[in-house]
mmCIF file of C-alpha atoms and ligand atoms in Angstrom:
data_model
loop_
_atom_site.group_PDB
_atom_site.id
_atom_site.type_symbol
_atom_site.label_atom_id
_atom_site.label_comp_id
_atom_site.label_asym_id
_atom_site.label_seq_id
_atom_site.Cartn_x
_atom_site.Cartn_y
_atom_site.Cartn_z
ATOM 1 C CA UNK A 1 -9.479 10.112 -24.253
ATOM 2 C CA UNK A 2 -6.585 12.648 -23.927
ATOM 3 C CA UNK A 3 -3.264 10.372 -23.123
ATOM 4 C CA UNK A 4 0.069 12.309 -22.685
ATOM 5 C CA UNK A 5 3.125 12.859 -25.124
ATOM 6 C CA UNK A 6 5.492 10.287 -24.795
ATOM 7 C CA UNK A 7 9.036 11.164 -23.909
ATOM 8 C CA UNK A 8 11.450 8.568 -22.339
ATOM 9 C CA UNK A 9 14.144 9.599 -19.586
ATOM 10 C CA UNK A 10 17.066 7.341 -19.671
ATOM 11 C CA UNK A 11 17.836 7.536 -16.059
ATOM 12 C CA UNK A 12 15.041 5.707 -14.926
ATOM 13 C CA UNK A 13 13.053 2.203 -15.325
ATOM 14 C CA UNK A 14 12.039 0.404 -18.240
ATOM 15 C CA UNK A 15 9.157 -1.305 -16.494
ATOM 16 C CA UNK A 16 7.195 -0.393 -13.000
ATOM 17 C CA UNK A 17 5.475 -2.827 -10.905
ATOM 18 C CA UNK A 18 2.481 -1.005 -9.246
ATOM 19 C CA UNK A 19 1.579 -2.299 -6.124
ATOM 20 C CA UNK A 20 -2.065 -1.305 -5.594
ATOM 21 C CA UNK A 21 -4.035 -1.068 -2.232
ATOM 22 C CA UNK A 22 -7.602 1.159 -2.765
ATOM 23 C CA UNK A 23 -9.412 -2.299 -1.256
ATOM 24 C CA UNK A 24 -7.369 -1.844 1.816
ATOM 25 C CA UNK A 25 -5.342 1.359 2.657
ATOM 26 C CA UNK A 26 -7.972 2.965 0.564
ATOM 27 C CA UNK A 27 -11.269 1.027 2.190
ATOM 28 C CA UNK A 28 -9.771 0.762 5.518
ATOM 29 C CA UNK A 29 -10.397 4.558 5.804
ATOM 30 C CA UNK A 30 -13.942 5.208 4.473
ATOM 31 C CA UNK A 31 -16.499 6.057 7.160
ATOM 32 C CA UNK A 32 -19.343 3.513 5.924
ATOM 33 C CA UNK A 33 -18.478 0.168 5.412
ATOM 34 C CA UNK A 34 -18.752 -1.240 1.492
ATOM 35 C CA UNK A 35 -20.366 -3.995 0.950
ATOM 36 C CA UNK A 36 -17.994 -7.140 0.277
ATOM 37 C CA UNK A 37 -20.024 -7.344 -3.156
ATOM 38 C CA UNK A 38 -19.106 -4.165 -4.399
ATOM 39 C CA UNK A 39 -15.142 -4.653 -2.982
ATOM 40 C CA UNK A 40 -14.904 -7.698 -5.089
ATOM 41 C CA UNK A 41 -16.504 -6.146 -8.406
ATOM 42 C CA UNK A 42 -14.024 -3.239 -7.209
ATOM 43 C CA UNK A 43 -10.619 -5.716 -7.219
ATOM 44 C CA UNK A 44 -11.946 -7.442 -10.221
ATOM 45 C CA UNK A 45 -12.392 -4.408 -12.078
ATOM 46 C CA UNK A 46 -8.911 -3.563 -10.875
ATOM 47 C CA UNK A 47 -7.872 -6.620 -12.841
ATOM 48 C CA UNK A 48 -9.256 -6.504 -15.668
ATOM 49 C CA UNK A 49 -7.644 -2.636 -16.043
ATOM 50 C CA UNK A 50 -4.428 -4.350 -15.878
ATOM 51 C CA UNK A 51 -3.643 -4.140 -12.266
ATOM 52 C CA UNK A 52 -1.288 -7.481 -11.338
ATOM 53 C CA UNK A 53 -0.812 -6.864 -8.074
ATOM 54 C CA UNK A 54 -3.973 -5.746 -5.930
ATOM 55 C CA UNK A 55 -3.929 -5.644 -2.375
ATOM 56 C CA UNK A 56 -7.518 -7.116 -1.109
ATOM 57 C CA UNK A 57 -8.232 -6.670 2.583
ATOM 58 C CA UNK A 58 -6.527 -7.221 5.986
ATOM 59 C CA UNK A 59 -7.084 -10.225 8.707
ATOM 60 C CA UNK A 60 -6.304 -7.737 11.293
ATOM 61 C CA UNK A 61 -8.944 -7.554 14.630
ATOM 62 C CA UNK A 62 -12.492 -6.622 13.267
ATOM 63 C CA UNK A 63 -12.562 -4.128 15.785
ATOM 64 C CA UNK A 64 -9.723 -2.621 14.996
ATOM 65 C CA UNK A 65 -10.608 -1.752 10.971
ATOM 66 C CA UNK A 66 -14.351 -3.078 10.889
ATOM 67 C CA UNK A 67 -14.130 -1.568 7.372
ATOM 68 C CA UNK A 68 -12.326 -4.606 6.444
ATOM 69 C CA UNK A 69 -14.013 -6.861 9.022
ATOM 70 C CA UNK A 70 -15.703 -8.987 6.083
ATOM 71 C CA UNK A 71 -11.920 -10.823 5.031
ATOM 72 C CA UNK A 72 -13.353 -14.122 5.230
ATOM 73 C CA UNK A 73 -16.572 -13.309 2.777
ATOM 74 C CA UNK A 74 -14.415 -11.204 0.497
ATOM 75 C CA UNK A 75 -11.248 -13.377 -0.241
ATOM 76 C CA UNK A 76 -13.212 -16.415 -1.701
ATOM 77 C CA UNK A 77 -15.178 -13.991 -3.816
ATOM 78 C CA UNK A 78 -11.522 -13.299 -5.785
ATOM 79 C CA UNK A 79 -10.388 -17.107 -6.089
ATOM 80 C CA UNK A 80 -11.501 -16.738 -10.052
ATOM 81 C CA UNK A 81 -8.463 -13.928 -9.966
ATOM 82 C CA UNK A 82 -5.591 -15.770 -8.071
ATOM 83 C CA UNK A 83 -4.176 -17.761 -11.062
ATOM 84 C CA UNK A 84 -3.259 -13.968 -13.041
ATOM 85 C CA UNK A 85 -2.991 -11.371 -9.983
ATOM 86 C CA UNK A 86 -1.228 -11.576 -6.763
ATOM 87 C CA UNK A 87 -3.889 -10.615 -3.947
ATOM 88 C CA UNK A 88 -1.949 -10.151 -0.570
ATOM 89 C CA UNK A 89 -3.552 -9.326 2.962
ATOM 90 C CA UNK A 90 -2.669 -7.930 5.690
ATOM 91 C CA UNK A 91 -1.290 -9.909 8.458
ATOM 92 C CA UNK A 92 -0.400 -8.365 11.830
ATOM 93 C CA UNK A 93 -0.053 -11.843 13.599
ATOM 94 C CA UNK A 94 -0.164 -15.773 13.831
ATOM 95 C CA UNK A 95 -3.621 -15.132 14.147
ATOM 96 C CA UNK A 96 -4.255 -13.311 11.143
ATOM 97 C CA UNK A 97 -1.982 -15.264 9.310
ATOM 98 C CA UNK A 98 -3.942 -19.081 10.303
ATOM 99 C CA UNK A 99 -7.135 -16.802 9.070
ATOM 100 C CA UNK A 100 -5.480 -15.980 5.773
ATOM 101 C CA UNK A 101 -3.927 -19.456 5.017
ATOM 102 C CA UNK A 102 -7.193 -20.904 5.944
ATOM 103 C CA UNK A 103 -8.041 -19.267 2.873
ATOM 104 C CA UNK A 104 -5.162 -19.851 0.645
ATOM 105 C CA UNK A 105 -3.849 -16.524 0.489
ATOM 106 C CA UNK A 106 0.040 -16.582 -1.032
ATOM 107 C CA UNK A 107 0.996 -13.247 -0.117
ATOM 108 C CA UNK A 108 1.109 -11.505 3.122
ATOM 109 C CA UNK A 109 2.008 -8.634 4.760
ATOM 110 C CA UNK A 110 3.106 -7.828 8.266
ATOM 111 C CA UNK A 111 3.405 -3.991 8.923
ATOM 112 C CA UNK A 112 5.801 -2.416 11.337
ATOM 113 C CA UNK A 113 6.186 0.907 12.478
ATOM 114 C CA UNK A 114 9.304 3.539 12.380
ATOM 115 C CA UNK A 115 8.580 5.039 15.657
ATOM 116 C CA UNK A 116 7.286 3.766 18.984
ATOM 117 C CA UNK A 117 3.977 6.554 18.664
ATOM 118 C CA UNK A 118 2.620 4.702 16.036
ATOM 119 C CA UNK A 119 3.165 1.070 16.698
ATOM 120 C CA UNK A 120 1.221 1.986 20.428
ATOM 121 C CA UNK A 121 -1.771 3.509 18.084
ATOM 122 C CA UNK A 122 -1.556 0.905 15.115
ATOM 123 C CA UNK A 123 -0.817 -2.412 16.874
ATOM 124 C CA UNK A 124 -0.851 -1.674 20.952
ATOM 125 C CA UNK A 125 3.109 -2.531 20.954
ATOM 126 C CA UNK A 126 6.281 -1.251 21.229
ATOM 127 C CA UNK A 127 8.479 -1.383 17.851
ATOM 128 C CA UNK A 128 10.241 -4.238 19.274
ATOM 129 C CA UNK A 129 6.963 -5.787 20.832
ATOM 130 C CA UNK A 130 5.739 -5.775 17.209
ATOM 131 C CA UNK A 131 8.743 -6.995 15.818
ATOM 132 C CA UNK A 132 8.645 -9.791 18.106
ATOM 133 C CA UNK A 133 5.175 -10.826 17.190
ATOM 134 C CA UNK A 134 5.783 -10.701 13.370
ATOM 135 C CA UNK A 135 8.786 -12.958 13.388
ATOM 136 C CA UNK A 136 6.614 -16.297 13.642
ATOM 137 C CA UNK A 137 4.584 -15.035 11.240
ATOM 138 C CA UNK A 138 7.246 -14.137 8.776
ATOM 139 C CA UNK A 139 8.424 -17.495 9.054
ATOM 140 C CA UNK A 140 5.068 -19.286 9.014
ATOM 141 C CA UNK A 141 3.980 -17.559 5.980
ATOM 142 C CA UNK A 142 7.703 -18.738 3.899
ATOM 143 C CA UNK A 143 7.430 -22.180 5.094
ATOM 144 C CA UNK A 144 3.810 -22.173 3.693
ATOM 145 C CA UNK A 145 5.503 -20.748 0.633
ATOM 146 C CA UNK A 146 3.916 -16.954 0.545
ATOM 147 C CA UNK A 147 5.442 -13.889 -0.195
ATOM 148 C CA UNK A 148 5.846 -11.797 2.488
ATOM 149 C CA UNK A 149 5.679 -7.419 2.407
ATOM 150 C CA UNK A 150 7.124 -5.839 5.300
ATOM 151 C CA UNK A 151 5.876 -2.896 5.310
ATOM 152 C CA UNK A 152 7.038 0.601 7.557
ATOM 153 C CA UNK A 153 5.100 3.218 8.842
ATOM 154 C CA UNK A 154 6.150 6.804 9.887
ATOM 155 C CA UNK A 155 9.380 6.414 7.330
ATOM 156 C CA UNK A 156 9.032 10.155 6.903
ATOM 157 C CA UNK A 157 7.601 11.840 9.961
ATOM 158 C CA UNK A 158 5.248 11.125 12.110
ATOM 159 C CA UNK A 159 2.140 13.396 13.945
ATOM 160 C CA UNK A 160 3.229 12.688 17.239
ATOM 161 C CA UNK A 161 6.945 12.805 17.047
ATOM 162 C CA UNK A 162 7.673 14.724 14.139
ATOM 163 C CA UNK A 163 10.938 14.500 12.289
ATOM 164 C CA UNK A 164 12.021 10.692 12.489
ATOM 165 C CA UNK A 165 15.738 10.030 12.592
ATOM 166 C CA UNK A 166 16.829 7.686 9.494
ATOM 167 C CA UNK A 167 18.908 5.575 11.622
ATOM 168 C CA UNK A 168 15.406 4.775 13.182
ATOM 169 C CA UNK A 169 14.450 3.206 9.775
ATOM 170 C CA UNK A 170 17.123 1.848 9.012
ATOM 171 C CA UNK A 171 17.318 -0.432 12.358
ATOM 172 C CA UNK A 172 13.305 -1.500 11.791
ATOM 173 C CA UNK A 173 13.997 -2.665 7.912
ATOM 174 C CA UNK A 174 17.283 -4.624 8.490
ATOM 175 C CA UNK A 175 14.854 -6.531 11.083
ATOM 176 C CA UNK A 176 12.116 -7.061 8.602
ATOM 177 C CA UNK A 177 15.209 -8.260 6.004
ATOM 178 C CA UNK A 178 16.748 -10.473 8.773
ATOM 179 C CA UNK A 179 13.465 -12.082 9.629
ATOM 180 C CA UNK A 180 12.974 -13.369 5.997
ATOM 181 C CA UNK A 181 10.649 -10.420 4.031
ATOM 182 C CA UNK A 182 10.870 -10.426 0.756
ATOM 183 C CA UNK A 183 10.168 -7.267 0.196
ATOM 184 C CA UNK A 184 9.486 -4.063 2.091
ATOM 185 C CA UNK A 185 7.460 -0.982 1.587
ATOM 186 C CA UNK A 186 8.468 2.695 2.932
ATOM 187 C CA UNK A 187 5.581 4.046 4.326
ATOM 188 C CA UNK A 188 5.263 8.053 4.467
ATOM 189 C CA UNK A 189 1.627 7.478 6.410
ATOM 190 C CA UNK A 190 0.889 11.105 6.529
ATOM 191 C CA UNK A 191 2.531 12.201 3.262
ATOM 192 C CA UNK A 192 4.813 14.867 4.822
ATOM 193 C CA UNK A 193 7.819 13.715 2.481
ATOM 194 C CA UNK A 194 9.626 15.794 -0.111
ATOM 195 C CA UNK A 195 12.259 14.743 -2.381
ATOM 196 C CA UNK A 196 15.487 15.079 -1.197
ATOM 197 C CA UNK A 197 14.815 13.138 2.174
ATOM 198 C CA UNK A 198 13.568 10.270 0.269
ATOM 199 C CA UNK A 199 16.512 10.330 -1.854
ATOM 200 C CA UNK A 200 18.764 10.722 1.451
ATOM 201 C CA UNK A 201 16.518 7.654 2.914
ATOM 202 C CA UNK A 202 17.360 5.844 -0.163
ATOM 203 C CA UNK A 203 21.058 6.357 0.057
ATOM 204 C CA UNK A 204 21.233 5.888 3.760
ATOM 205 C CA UNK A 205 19.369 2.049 3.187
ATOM 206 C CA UNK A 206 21.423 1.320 0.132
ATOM 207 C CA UNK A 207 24.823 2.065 2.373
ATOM 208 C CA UNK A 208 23.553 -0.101 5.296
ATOM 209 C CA UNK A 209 23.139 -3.074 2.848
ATOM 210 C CA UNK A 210 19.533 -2.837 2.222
ATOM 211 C CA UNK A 211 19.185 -3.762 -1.394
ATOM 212 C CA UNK A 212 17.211 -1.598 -3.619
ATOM 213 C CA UNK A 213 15.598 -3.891 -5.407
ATOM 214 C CA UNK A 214 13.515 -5.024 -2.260
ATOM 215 C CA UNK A 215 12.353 -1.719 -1.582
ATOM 216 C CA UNK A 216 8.829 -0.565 -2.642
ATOM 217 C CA UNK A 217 7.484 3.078 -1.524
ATOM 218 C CA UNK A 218 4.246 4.135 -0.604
ATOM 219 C CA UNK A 219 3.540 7.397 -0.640
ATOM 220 C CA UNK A 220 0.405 9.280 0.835
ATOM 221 C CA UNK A 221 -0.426 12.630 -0.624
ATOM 222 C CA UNK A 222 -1.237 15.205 1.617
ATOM 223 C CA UNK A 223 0.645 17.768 0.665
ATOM 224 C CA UNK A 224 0.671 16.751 -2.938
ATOM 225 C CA UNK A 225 4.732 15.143 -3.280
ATOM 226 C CA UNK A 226 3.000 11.614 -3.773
ATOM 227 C CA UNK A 227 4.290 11.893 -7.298
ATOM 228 C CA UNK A 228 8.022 13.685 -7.350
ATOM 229 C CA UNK A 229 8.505 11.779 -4.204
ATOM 230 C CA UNK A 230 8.102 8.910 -6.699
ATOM 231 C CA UNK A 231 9.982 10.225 -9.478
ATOM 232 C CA UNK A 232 12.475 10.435 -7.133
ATOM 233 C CA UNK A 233 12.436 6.955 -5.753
ATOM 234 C CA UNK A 234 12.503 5.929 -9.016
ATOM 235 C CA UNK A 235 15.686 7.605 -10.245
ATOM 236 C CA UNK A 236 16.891 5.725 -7.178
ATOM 237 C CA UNK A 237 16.968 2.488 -8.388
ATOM 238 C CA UNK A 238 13.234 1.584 -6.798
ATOM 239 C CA UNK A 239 10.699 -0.169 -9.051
ATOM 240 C CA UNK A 240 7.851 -0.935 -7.132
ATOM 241 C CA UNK A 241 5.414 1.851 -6.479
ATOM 242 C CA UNK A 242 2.664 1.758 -3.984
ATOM 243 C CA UNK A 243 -0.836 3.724 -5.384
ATOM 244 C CA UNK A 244 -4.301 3.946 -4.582
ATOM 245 C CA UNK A 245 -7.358 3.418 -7.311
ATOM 246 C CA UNK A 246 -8.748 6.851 -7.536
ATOM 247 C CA UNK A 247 -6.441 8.456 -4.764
ATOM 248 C CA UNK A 248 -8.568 6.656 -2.026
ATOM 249 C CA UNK A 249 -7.235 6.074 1.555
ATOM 250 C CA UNK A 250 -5.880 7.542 4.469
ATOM 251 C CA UNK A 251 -5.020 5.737 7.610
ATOM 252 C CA UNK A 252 -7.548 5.217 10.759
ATOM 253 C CA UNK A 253 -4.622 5.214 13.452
ATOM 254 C CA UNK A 254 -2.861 8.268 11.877
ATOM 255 C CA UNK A 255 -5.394 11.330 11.770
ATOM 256 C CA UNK A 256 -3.333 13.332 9.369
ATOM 257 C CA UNK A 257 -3.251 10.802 6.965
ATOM 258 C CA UNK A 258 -5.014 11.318 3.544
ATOM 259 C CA UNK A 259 -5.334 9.127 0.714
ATOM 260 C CA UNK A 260 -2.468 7.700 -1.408
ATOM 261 C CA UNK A 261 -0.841 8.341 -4.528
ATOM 262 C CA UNK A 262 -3.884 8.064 -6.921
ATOM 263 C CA UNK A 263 -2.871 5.344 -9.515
ATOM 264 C CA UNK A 264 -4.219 6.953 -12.307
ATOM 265 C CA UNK A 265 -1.862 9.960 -11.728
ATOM 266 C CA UNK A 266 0.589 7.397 -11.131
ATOM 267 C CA UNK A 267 0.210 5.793 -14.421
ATOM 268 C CA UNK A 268 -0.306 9.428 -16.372
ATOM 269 C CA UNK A 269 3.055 10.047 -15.593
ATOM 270 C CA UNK A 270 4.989 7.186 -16.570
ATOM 271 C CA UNK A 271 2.700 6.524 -19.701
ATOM 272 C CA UNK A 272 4.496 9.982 -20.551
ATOM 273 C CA UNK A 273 7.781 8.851 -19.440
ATOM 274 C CA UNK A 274 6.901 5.946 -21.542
ATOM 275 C CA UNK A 275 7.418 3.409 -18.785
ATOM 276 C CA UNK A 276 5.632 0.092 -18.918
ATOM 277 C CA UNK A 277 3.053 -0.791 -16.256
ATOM 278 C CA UNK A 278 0.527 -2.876 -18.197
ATOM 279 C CA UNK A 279 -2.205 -1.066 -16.698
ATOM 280 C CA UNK A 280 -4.931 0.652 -19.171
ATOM 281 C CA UNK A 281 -5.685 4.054 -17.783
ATOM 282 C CA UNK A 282 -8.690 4.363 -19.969
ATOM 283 C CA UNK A 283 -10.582 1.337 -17.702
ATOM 284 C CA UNK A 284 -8.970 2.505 -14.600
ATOM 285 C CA UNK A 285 -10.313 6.117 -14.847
ATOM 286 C CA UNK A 286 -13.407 4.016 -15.336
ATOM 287 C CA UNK A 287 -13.009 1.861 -12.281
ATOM 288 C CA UNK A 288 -12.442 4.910 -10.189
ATOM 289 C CA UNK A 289 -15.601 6.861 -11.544
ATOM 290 C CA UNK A 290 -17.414 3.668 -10.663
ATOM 291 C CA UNK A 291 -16.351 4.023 -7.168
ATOM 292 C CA UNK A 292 -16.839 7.644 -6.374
ATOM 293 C CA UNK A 293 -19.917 6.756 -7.314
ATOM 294 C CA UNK A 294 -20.454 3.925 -4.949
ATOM 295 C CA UNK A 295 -18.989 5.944 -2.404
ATOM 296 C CA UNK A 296 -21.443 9.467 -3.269
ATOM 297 C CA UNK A 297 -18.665 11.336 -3.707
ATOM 298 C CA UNK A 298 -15.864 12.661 -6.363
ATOM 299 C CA UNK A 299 -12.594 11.351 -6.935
ATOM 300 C CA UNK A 300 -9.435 13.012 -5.821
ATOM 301 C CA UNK A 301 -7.385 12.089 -8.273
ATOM 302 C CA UNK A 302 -6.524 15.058 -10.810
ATOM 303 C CA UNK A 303 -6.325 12.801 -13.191
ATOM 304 C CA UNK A 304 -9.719 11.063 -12.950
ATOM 305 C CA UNK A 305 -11.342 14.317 -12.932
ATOM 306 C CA UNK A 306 -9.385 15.486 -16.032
ATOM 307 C CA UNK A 307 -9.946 12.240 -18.004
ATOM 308 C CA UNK A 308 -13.902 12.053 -16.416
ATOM 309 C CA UNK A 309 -14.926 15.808 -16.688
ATOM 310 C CA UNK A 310 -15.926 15.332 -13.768
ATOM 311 C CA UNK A 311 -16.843 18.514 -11.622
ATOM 312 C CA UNK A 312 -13.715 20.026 -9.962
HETATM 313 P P1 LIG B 401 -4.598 -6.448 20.731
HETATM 314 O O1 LIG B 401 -5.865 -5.905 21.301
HETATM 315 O O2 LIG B 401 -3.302 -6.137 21.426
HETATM 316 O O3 LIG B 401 -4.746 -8.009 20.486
HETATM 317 O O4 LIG B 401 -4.514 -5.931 19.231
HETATM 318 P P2 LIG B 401 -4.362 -9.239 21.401
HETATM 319 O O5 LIG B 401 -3.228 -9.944 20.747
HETATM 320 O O6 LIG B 401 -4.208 -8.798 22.839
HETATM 321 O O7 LIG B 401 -5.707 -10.116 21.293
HETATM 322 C C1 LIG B 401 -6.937 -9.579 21.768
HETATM 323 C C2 LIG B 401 -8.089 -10.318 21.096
HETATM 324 O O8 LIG B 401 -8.073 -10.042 19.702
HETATM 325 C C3 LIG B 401 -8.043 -11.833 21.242
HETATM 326 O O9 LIG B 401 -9.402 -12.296 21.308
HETATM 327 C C4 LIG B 401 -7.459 -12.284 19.925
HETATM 328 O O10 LIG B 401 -7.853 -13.581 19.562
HETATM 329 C C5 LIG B 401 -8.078 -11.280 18.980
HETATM 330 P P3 LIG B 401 -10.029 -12.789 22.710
HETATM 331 O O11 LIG B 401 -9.145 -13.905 23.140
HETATM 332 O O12 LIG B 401 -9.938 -11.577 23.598
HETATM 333 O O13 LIG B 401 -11.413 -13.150 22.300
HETATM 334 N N1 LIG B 401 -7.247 -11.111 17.777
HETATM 335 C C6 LIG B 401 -7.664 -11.244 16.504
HETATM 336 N N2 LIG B 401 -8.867 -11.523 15.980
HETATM 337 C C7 LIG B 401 -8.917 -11.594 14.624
HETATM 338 N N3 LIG B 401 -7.869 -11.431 13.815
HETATM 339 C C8 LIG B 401 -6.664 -11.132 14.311
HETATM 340 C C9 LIG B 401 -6.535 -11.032 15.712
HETATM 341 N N4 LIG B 401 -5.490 -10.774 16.516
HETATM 342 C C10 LIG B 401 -5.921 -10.816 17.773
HETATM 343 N N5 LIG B 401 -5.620 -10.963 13.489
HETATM 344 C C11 LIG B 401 -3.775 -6.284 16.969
HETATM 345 C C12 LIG B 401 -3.387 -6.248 18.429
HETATM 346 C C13 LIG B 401 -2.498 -6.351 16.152
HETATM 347 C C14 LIG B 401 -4.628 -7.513 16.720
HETATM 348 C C15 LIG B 401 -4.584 -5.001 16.637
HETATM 349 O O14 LIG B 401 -3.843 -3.894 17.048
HETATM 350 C C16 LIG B 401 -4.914 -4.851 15.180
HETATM 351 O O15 LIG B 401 -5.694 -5.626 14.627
HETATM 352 N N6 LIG B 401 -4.338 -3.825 14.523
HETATM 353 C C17 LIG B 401 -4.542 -3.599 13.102
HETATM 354 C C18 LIG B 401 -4.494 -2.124 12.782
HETATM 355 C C19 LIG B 401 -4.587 -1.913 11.284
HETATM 356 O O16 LIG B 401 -5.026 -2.758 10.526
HETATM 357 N N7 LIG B 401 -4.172 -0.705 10.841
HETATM 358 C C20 LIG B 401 -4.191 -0.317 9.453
HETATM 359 C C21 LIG B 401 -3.161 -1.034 8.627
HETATM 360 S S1 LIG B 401 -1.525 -0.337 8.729
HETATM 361 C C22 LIG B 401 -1.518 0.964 7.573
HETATM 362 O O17 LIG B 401 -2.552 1.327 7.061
HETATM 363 C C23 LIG B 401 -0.209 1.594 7.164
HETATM 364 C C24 LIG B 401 0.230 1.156 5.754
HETATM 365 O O18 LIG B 401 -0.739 1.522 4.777
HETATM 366 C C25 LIG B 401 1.589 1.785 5.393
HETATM 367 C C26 LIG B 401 1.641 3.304 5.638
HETATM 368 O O19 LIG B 401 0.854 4.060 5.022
HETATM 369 O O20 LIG B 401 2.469 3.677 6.454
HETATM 370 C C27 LIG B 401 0.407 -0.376 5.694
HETATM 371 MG MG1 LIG B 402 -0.869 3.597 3.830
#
């Protein structure tokens, strides 16, 4: 298989932690529903390409994502996994969270919204109404001893209300800090981001005391910045990177919203940069093939059709 030249850049990481959620911001989206057989042989495959962190499913209403509506069958089915990869799920409440724990899941996440549009159409609240209803969970889920993601949607822009101010970001992730995440995630759900805001995002979080080294980003790729957006982040002090097995996703409660960052590219480019991210692009390409195939329909990752021939 073709792999690219190696050439480090000084300026940015040694080591990458990719965050990856195909079984969930990638399933969540898919018109027909996957069987929970062929989503575990999915996240296991995920695994066993190198993947440590792989986002499984969501204990959200089944209504709401019935893509995802078969949690409880699915999480079991990855127990085998939990002592080498961190699985977290998606918790919008204390009811999603009792479903998860039921279960033994160790990481959560609770997802918030940068503007009032999308928290209405995601989780039928106000920002504050949401933030409200995470806060038990938050502190539920550390007294249990999880991890917990906050993540933030609409970081960028959003379809109903366009630009979004930064100050509105910044106000949403000093709550998610305050209430005890560990970590958040900045969430351009439509993938309308280009560089230099996310490196003015960055700068504006870093000077209101939002450390760095919390921050993931998550990048959707609609109008294909997924990856300088990332390159960019990264440069910035970030390290975690939010990507997408075979570019799949999208978002059901944000229309304009395609996939995410495809891994693979994701991991072409800092294999080149010569940045660690244990994963093995050679099985992942491999792992994505499988699924375009499960799904009846080709990647669109650039990079999975370069490394799979596979018709453009
Ligand atoms: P609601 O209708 O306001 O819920 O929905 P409620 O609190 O009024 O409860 C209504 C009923 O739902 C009750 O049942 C609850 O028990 C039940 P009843 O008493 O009527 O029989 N219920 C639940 N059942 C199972 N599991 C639960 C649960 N919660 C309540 N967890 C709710 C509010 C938050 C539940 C709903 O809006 C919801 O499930 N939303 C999830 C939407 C979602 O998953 N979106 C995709 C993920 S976010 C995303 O993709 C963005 C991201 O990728 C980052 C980015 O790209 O920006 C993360
Ligand atoms: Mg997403």
């Amino acid at each position: 298989m073709t792999l690219p030249m190696v050439v480090k850049d000084p300026r940015l990481p040694a080591r990458v932690r990719i965050y990856e959620v195909g079984a969930r911001d990638g399933l969540q989206n898919e018109k027909a529903t996957v069987r929970t057989e062929v989503k575990a042989e999915f996240i296991h495959r995920l695994a066993s390409a190198g993947l440590r962190t792989v986002e499984a499913t969501s204990f959200v209403h089944p209504k709401w994502v019935p893509q995802l509506a078969d949690a409880e069958a699915l999480f079991p089915q990855l127990q085998d996994l939990a002592e080498a990869v961190r699985l977290p799920v998606l918790v919008p409440n204390e009811k999603g969270l009792d479903r998860a724990l039921a279960l033994g899941a160790r990481d959560v996440a609770v997802f918030a919204s940068a503007t009032e549009s999308f928290a209405r159409a995601n989780l039928n609240r106000t920002v504050d109404e949401a933030l409200a209803m995470f806060e038990p969970v938050v502190t539920r889920a550390r007294a249990a001893g999880a991890h917990v993601r906050g993540y933030l949607s609409m970081c960028f822009g959003d379809p109903w209300e366009g630009a979004v101010p930064a100050a509105q970001v910044t106000r949403v992730c000093r709550r998610l800090v305050d209430m005890g995440c560990d970590e958040l995630s900045l969430g351009d759900t439509i993938g309308v981001a280009t560089p230099g805001q996310v490196a003015a995002l960055l700068r504006d979080l870093n000077d209101a005391g939002i450390p760095t080294d919390r921050l993931g980003v998550h990048f959707h790729d609609t109008y294909g910045q997924a990856l300088s957006n990332t390159l960019t982040a990264l440069r910035h002090g970030v390290t975690t990177v939010d990507a997408s097995a075979g570019g799949l996703g999208g978002c059901p409660y944000a229309k304009s919203a395609t996939g995410n960052l495809a891994t693979e590219d994701l991991v072409w480019m800092l294999d080149g940069l010569g940045i660690d991210t244990g994963v093995d692009l050679t099985r992942l390409t491999a792992t994505s093939v499988w699924m375009a195939e499960q799904l009846g329909r080709p990647s669109p990752s650039r990079t999975v059709r370069a490394l799979s021939h596979q018709e453009q």
